[in-house]
XYZ file of C-alpha atoms in Angstrom:
188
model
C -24.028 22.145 55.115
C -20.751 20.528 54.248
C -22.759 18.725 51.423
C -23.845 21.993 50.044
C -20.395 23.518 49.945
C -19.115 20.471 48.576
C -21.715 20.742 45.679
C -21.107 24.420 45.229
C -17.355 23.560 44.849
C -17.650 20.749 42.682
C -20.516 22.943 40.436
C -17.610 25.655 40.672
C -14.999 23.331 39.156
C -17.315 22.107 36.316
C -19.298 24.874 34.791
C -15.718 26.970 32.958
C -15.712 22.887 31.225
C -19.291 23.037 30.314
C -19.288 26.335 28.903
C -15.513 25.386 26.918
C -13.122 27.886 28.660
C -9.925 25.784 29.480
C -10.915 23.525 26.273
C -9.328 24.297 22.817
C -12.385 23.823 19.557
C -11.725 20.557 17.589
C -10.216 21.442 14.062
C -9.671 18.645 11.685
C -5.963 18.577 10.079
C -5.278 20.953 7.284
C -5.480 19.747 4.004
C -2.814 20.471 1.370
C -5.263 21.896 -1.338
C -2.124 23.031 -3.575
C -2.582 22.531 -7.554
C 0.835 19.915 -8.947
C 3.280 22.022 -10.375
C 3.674 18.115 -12.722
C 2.451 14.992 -13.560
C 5.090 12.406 -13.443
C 5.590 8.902 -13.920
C 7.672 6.300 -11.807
C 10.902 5.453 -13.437
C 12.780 3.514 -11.745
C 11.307 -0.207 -9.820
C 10.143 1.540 -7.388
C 10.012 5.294 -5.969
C 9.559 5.526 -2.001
C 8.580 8.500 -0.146
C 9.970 9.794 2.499
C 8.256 12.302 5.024
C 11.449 15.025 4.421
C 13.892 15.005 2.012
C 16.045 12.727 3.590
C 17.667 9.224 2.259
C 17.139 8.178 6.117
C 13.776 9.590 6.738
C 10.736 7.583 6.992
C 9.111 5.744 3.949
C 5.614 6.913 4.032
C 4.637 5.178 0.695
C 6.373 3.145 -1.896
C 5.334 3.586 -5.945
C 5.788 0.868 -8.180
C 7.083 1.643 -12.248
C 4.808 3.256 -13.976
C 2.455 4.872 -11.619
C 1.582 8.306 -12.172
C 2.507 10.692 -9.011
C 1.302 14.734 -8.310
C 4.109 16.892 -8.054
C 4.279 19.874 -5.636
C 7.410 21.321 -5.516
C 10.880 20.471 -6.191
C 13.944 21.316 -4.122
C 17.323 20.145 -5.449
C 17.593 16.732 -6.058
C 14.326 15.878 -4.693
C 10.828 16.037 -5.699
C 7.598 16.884 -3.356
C 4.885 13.923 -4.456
C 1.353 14.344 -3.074
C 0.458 11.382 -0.977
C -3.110 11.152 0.062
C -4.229 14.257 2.217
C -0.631 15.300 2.538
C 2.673 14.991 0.718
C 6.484 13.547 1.191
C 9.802 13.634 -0.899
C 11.375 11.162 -3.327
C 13.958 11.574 -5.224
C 13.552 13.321 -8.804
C 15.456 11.413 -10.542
C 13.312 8.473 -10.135
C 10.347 10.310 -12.083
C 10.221 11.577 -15.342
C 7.724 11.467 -17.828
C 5.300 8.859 -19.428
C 8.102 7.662 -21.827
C 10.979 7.941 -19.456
C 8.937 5.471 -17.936
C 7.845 3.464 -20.869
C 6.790 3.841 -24.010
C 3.512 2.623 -22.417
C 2.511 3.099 -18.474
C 1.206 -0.484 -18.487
C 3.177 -2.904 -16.215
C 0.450 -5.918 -16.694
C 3.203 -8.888 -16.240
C 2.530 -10.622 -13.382
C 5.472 -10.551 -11.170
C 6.125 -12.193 -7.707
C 8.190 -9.552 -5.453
C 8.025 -12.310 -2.906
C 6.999 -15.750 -4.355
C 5.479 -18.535 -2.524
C 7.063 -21.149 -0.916
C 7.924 -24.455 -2.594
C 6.259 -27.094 -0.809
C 7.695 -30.906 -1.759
C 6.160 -33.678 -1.453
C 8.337 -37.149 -2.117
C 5.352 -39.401 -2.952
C 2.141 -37.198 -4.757
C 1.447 -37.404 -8.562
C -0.884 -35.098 -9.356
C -1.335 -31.207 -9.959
C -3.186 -28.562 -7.737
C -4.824 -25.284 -9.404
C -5.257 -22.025 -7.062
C -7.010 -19.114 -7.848
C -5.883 -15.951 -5.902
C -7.197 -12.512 -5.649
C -4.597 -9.700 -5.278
C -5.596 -6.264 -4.072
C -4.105 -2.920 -5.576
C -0.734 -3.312 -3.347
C 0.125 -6.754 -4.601
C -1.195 -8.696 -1.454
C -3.037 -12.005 -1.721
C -6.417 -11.064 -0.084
C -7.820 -14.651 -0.730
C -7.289 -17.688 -2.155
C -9.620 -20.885 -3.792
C -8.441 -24.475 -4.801
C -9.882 -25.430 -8.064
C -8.536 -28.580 -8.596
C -6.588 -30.862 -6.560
C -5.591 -34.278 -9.103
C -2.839 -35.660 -5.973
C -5.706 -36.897 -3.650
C -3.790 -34.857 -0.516
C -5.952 -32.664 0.813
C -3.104 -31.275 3.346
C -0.677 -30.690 0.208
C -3.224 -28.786 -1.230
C -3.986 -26.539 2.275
C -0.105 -26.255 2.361
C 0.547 -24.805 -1.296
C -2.418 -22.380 -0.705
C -1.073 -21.200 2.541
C 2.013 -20.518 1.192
C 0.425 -18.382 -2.031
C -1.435 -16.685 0.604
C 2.053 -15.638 1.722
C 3.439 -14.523 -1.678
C 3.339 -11.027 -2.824
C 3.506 -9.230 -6.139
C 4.437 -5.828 -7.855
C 1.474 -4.162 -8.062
C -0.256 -4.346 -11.964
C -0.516 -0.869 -12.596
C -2.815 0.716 -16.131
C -2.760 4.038 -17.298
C -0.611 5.182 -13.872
C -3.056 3.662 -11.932
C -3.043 0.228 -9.414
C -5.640 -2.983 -10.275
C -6.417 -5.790 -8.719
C -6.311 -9.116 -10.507
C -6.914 -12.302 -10.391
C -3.809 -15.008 -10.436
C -3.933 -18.524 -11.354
C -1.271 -20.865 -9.408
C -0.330 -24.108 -10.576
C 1.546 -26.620 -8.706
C 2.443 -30.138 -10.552
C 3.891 -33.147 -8.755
């Protein structure tokens, strides 16, 4: 008997769950569907977004020069850029337009924002050759030795670590990002 109740209670408990009373329906997120009021270009190094319209908010995103951003609204001094699904604020006077940002929107001069290490060695002759593939962001996403002339195998491992550390400003074409390819040589 006490088994029967128990199984009437518990059956009691579980069928409002089964039948989704108590439960809210799974919606996805919202997407902001709304047409850019602009097309603008990055003017300035670099344009970070923030998730309000505030110097101290949270960077969301960073743009390098020269990429082309959506523009949804603008509110004073700051601009709403469409990032992804969503949006944030940056400041407007960091956009403007294609020859505010350039007379062309190509930035295809490879540049390190953080270079690699220099690693010394007192006693090779010799040079080493990397090749690197960087991703749309500017991050080394791998890295081959092509020729090593100094007969160190470690001083070769060591300079291709530290490339593998390096990072540059994103190569960006007709306001968009690119990957490329980079070619590191190191001569002792």
């Amino acid at each position: 008997m006490r088994r029967a109740l128990f199984a009437l209670g518990l059956a009691a408990l579980l069928l409002p769950s089964c039948r989704g009373e108590g439960t809210k329906p799974f919606l996805p997120e919202p997407t902001d569907t709304r047409e850019p009021i602009a097309m603008r270009y990055v003017t300035g190094p670099k344009l970070p977004v923030h998730v309000r319209a505030d110097e101290g908010a949270e960077v969301v995103i960073t743009y390098q020069r020269g990429e082309r951003v959506s523009i949804l609204a603008e509110q004073g001094d700051w601009v709403e850029v469409r990032i992804g699904d969503g949006s944030g604020w940056a400041r407007r006077e960091h956009v403007g337009s294609a020859a505010e940002a350039g007379q062309d929107t190509d930035q295809s001069a490879v540049r390190f924002e953080r270079p690699p290490a220099n690693i010394i060695s007192m006693t090779a002759s010799g040079e080493i050759y990397i090749e690197a593939d960087v991703n749309t962001d500017g991050d080394v996403v791998s890295t081959r030795i092509i020729t090593n002339t100094t007969g160190n195998e470690a001083l070769a491992l060591h300079n291709e670590a530290a490339l593998r550390q390096a990072k540059f400003y994103p190569i960006v074409r007709a306001g968009e990002r690119q990957p490329f390819k980079y070619y590191y040589r190191v001569t002792y």
